[in-house]
Coordinates of C-alpha atoms in Angstrom, one line a residue:
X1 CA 99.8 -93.6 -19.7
X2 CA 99.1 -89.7 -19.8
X3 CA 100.3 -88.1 -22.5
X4 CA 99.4 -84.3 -24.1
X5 CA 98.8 -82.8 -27.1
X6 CA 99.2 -79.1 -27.9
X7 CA 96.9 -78.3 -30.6
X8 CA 96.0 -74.6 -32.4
X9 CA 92.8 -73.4 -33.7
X10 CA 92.3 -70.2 -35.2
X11 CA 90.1 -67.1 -32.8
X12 CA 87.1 -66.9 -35.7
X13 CA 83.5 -67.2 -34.4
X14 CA 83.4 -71.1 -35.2
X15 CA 86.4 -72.3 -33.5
X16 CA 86.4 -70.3 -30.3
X17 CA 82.6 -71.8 -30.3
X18 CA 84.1 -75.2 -31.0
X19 CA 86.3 -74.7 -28.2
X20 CA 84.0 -73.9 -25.3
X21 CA 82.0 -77.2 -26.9
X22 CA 84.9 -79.4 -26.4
X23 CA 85.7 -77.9 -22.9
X24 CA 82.0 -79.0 -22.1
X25 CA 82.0 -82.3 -23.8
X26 CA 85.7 -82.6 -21.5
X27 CA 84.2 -81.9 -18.6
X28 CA 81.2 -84.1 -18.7
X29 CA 83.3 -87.3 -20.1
X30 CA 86.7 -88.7 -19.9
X31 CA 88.4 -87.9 -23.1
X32 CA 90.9 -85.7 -21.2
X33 CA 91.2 -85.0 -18.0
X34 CA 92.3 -81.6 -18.2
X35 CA 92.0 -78.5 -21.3
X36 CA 94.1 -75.2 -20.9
X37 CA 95.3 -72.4 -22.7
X38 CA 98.7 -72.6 -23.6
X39 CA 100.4 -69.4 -23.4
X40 CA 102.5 -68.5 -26.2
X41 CA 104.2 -65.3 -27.0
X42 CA 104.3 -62.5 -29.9
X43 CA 107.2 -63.9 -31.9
X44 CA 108.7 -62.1 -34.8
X45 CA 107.5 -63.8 -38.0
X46 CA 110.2 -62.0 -40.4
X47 CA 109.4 -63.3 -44.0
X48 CA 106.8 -65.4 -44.8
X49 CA 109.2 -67.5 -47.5
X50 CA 111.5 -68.4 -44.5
X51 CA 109.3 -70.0 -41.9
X52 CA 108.7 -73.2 -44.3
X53 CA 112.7 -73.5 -43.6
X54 CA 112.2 -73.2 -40.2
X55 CA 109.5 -74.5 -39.7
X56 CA 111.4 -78.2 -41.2
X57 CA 114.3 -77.0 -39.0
X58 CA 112.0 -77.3 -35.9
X59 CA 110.8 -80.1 -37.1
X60 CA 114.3 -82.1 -37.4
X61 CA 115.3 -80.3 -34.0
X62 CA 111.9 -81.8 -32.1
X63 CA 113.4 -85.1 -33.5
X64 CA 116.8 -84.4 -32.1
X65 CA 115.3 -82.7 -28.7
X66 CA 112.8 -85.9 -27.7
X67 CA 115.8 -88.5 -28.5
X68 CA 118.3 -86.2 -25.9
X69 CA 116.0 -86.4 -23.4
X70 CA 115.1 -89.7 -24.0
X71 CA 118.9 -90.7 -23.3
X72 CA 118.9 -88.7 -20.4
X73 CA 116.2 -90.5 -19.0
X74 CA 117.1 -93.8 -19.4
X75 CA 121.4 -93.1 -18.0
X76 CA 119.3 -91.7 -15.2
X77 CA 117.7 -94.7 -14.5
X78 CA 120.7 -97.0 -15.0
X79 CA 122.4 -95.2 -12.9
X80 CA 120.0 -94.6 -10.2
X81 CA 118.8 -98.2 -9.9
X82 CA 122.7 -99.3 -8.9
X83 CA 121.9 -97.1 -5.6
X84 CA 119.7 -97.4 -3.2
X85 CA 119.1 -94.2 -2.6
X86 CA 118.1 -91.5 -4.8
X87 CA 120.2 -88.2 -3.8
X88 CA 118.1 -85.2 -4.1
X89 CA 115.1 -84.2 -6.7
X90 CA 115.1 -82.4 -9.7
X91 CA 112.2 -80.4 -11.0
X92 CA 111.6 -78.7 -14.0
X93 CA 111.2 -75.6 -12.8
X94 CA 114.5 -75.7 -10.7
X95 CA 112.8 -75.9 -7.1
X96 CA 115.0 -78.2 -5.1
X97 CA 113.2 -77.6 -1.7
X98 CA 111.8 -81.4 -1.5
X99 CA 115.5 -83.2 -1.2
X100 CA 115.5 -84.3 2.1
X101 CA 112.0 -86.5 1.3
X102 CA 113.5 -87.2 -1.9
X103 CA 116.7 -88.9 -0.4
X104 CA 114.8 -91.5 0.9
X105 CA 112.6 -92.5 -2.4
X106 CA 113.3 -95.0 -4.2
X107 CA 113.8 -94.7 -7.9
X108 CA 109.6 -95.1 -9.2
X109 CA 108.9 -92.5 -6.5
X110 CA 111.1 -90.1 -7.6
X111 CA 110.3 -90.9 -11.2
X112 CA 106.4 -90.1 -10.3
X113 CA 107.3 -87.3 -8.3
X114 CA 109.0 -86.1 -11.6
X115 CA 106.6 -86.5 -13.4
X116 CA 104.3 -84.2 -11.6
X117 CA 106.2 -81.4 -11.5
X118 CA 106.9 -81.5 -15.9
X119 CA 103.6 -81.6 -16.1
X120 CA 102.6 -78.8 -13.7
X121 CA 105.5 -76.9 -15.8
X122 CA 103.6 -77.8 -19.1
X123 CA 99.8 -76.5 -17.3
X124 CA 101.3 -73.5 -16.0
X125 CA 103.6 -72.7 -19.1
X126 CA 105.1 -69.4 -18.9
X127 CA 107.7 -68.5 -21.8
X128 CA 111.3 -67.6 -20.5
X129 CA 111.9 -64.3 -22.4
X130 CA 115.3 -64.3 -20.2
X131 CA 116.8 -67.4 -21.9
X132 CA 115.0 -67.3 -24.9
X133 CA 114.1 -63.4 -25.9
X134 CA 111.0 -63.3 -28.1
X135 CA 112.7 -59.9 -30.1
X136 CA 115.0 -62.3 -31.7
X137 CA 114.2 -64.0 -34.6
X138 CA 112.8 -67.7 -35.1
X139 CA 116.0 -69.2 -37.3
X140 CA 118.1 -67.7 -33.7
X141 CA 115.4 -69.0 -31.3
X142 CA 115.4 -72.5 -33.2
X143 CA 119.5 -71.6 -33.0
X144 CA 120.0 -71.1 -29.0
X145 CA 117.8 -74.3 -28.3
X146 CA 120.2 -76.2 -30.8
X147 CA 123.4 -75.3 -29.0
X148 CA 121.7 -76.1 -25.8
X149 CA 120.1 -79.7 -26.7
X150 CA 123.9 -80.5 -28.7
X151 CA 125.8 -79.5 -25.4
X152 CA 123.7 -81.8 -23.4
X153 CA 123.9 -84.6 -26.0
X154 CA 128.1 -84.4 -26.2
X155 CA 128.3 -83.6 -22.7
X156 CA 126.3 -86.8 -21.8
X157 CA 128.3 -89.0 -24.0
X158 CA 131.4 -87.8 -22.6
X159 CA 130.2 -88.0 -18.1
X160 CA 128.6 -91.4 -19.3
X161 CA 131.6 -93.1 -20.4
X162 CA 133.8 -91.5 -17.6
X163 CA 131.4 -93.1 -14.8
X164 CA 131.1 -96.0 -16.9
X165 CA 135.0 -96.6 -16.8
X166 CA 135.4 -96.0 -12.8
X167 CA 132.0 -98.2 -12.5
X168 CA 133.4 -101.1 -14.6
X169 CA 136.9 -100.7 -13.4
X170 CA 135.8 -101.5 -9.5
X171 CA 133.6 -104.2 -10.6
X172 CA 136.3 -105.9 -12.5
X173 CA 138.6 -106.0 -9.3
X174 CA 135.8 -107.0 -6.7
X175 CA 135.0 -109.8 -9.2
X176 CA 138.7 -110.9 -9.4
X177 CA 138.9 -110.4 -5.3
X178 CA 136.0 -112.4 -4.6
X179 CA 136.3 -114.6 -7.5
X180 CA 137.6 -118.2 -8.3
X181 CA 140.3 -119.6 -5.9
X182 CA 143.5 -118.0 -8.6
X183 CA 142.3 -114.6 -8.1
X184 CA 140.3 -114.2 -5.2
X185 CA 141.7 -112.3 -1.7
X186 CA 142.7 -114.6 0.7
X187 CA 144.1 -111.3 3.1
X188 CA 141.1 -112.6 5.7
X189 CA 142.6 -116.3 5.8
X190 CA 146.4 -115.4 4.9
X191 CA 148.9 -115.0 8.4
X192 CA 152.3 -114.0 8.0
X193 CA 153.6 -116.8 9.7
X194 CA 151.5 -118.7 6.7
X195 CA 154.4 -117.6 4.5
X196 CA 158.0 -118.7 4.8
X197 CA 160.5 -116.1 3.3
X198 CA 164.1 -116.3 4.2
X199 CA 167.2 -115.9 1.9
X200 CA 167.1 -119.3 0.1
X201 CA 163.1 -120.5 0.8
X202 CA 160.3 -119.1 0.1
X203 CA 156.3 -120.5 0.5
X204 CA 154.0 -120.8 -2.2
X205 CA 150.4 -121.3 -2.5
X206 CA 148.8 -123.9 -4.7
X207 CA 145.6 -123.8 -6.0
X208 CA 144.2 -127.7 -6.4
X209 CA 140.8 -128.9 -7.0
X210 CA 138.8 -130.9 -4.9
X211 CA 138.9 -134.0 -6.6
X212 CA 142.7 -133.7 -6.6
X213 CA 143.5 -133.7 -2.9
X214 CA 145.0 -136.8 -2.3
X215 CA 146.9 -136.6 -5.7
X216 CA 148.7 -133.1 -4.4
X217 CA 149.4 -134.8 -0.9
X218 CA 150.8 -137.9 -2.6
X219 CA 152.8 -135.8 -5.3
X220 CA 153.8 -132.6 -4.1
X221 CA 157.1 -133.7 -2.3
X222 CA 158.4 -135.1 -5.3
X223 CA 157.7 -132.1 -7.8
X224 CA 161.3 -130.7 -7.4
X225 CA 164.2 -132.5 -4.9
X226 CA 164.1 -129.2 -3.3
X227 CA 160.5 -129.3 -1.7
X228 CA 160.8 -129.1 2.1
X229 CA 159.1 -132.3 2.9
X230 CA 155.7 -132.1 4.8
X231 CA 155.4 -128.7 4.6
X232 CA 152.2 -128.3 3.0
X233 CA 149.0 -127.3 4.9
X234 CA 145.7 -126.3 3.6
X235 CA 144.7 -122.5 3.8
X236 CA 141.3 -122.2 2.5
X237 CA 138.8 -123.8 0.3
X238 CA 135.2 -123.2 -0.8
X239 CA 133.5 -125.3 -3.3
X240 CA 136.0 -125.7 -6.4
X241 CA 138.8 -126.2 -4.3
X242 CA 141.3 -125.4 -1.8
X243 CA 144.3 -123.4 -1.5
X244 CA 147.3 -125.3 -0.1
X245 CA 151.0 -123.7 0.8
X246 CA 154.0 -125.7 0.6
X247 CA 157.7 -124.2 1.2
X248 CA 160.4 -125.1 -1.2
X249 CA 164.3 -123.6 -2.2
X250 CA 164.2 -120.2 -4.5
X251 CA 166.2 -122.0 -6.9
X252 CA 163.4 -124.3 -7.8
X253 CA 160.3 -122.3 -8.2
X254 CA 160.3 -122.6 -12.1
X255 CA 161.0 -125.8 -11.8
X256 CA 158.0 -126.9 -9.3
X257 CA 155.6 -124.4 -10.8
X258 CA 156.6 -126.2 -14.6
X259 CA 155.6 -129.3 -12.6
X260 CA 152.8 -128.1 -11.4
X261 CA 151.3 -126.8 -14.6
X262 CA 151.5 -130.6 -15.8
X263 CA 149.5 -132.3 -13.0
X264 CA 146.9 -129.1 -13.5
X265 CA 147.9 -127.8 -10.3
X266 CA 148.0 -124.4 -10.3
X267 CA 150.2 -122.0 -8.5
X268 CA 149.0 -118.2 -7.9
X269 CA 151.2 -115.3 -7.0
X270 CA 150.8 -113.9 -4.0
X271 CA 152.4 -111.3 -1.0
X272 CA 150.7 -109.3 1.6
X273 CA 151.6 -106.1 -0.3
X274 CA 149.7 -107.3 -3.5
X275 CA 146.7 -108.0 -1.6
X276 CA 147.1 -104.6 0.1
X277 CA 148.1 -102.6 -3.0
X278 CA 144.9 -104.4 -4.7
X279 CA 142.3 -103.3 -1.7
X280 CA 143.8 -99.9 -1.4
X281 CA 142.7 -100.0 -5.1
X282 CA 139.3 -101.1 -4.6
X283 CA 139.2 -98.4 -2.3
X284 CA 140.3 -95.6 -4.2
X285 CA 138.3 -96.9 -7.0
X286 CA 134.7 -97.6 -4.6
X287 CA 135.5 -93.6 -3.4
X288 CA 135.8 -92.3 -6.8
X289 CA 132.9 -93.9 -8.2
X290 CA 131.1 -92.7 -5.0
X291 CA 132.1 -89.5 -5.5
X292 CA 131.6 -89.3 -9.3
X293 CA 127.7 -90.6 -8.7
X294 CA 126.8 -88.0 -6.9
X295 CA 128.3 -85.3 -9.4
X296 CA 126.9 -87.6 -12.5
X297 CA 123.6 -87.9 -10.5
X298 CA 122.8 -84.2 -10.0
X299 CA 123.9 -83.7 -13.6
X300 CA 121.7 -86.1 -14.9
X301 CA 118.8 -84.6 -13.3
X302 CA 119.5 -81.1 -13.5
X303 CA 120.3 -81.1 -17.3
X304 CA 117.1 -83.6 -18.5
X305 CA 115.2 -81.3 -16.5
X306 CA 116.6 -78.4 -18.9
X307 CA 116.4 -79.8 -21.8
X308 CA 112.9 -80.5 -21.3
X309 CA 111.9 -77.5 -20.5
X310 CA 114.1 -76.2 -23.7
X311 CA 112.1 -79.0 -26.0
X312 CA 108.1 -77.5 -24.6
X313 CA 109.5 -74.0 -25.9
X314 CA 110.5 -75.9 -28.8
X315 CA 106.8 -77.6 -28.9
X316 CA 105.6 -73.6 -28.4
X317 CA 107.8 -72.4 -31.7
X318 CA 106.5 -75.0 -33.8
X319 CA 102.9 -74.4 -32.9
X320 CA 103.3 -70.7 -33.8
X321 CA 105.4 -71.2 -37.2
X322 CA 102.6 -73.8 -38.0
X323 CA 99.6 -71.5 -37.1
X324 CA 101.2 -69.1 -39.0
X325 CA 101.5 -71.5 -42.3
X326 CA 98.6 -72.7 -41.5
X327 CA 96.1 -69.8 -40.7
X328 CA 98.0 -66.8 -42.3
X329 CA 98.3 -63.7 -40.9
X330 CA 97.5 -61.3 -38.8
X331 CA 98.7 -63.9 -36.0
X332 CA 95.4 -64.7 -34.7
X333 CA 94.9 -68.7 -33.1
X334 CA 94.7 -70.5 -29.6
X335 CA 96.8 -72.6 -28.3
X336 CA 94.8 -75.3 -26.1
X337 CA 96.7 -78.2 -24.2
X338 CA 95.1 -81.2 -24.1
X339 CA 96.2 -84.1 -21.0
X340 CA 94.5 -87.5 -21.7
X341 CA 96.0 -91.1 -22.5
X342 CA 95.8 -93.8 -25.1
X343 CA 93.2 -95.9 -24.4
X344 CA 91.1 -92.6 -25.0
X345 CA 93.1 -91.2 -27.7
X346 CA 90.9 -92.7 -30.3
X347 CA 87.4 -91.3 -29.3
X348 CA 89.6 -87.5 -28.2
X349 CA 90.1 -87.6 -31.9
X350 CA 86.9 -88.1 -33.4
X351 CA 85.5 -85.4 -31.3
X352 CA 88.2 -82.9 -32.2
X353 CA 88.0 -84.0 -36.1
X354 CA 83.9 -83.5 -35.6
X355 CA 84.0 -80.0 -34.1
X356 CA 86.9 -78.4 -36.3
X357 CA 85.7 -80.1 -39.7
X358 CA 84.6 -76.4 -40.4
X359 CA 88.5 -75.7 -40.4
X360 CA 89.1 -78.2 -43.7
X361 CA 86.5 -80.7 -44.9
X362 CA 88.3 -82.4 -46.6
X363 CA 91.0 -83.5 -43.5
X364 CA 90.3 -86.9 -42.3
X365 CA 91.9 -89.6 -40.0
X366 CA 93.5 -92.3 -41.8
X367 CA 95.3 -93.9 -39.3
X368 CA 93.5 -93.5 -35.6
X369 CA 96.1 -96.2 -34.1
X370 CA 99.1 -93.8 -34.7
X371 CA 100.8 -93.4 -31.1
X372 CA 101.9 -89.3 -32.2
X373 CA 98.8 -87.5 -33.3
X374 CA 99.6 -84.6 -35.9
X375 CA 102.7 -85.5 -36.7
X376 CA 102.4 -89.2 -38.5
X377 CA 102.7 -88.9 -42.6
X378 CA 100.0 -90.8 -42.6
X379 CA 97.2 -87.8 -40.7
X380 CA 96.7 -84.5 -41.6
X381 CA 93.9 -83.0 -39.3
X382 CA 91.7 -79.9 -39.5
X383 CA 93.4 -78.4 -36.9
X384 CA 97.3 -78.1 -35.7
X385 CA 98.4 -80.6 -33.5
X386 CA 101.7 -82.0 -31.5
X387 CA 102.4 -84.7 -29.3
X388 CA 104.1 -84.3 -26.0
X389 CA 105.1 -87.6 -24.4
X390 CA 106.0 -88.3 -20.8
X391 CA 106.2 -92.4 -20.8
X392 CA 110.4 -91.9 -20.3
X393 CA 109.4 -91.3 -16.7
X394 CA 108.0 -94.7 -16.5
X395 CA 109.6 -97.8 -15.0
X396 CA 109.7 -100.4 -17.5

């Protein structure tokens, strides 16, 4: 599982020495596979006494950021793995020119494929001075990625359980059409000479059980005196049961469905208009939902792209109020990013505690088995560090 860490050292003699050491001791083992700079911009530090305010509003706002596009993720999947095709692509850096391959990938492939592309966006990090201008100050930085992360948030709560609704409202009316013999659509069976309907008889049909056969053949005649006699035929059956008709009087349909009801036979409503009215439903409803996927879809991917990119600037803020705090001013530190996984988390660790010791002795690893380096109560390291996680882009 790859994961990255953006940590900060200061530019003093030792460090930057430090650096090009661990850049060596990279590229000779397998600790990480890759070490960058990180570019970050001049931001306006304002006063000193403020940025331990922001810097816990950041903090509560990574919290909030990670859990949005977590959700996002995962209604993604849901709702991709219920088609068989994935629409179009959605990358991180809003380059849709890869739809037409992407519309014939299945779900993991697309996932990958997304998965590349936010981490080329996090390697080639450039800060978006449009969206986010670095003359503001931090507090409105920290502000404009707030609004944007709690619009997503709503807005997915809201497209969710619209989708949702339409999804669950077709699949409760296929499941009642194609379900047991009292609900299910017998319009492929059903003739309209089946059904008898004049101005004093009418036919109904009569759901019996297997078992029951004989008994409804024996019985059904003497239900109500105003059962035409041998008028019953079977229409349909499948394991349960079968559907029978049998043609009676109007005037004694309460009467032979009470009767009925006590020898467990059971008698279902039915007309070719239902049947129609109900599939003209489904396929209204099978439309809608089709048409809804594809708006829910491109939502989906579009706005968890965005919000990720919003939550690396957020990563970028934090690592520049924290170097601040941290080393003091002037502004003077490096920002490195750092891709490896967990199995070598341990040993990355040891060697970046080793080589930035210089930076506070008395820092020390208390818990190497933490999953989120830097930011566990239980670790304080030498040096700044954050944890960027891309394991919501893996099937599980």
């Amino acid at each position: 599982m790859t994961d990255f860490w953006l940590i900060s050292v200061p530019l003093d003699k030792t460090s930057l020495t430090s650096v090009e050491k661990l850049k060596r001791t990279i590229a000779k083992t397998n600790l990480a596979s890759s070490c960058c700079k990180f570019s970050i911009p001049d931001l306006k530090v304002g006063v000193l006494d403020s940025l331990l305010s922001v810097s816990d509003d950041l903090s509560k706002l990574d919290t909030l950021t990670e859990s949005v596009i977590k959700k996002t993720c995962q209604c993604m999947k849901e709702v991709l793995e219920s088609s068989d095709k994935v629409l179009e692509n959605a990358l991180a850096n809003g380059d849709h020119s890869k739809n037409q391959r992407a519309a014939l990938s299945p779900l993991k492939a697309y996932l990958k494929s997304l998965r590349v592309d936010l981490m080329n966006f996090m390697i080639k990090f450039q800060w978006d001075k449009a969206k986010y201008p670095t003359s503001l100050p931090l507090s409105s930085l920290a502000e404009i990625i707030n609004k944007e992360v709690s619009q997503v948030e709503a807005e997915l709560k809201s497209r969710s359980a619209a989708y949702n609704s339409v999804k669950a409202s077709l699949q409760n009316l296929e499941h009642k059409l194609d379900g047991n013999l009292q609900t299910c659509s017998l319009n492929d069976v059903m003739r309209k000479e089946d059904l008898v309907v004049s101005e004093y008889l009418t036919t109904l049909l009569v759901v019996v059980a297997r078992g029951s056969y004989s008994q409804w053949e024996r019985s059904y005649e003497s239900l109500s005196k105003f059962v035409v006699p041998r008028s019953s035929r079977k229409l349909y059956e499948n394991g349960e049961g079968g559907v029978f008709s049998v043609t009676l009087f109007k005037r004694a349909v309460c009467e032979f469905k009470a009767k009925a009801q006590e020898s467990k036979f059971f008698v279902r409503d039915y007309s070719f208009d239902l049947e129609e009215q109900k599939q003209r439903e489904i396929t209204q409803l099978s439309f809608h939902k089709k048409e809804q996927y594809g708006i829910f879809v491109r939502w989906l991917k579009v706005n968890f792209s965005e919000v990720f990119v919003a939550w690396i600037h957020l990563k970028a803020l934090r690592v520049f109020v924290e170097s601040v705090l941290r080393y003091g001013l002037p502004v003077n530190y490096q920002a490195l990013l750092l891709q490896t996984d967990r199995k070598h988390s341990k040993k990355l660790k040891e060697e970046l505690a080793s080589l930035f010791v210089h930076l506070d002795p008395t820092a020390s690893i208390t818990d190497v088995s933490c999953d989120i380096p830097g930011l566990c109560q239980q670790e304080y390291f030498s040096y700044i560090c954050f944890h960027i996680s891309t394991n919501v882009l893996d099937i599980s």
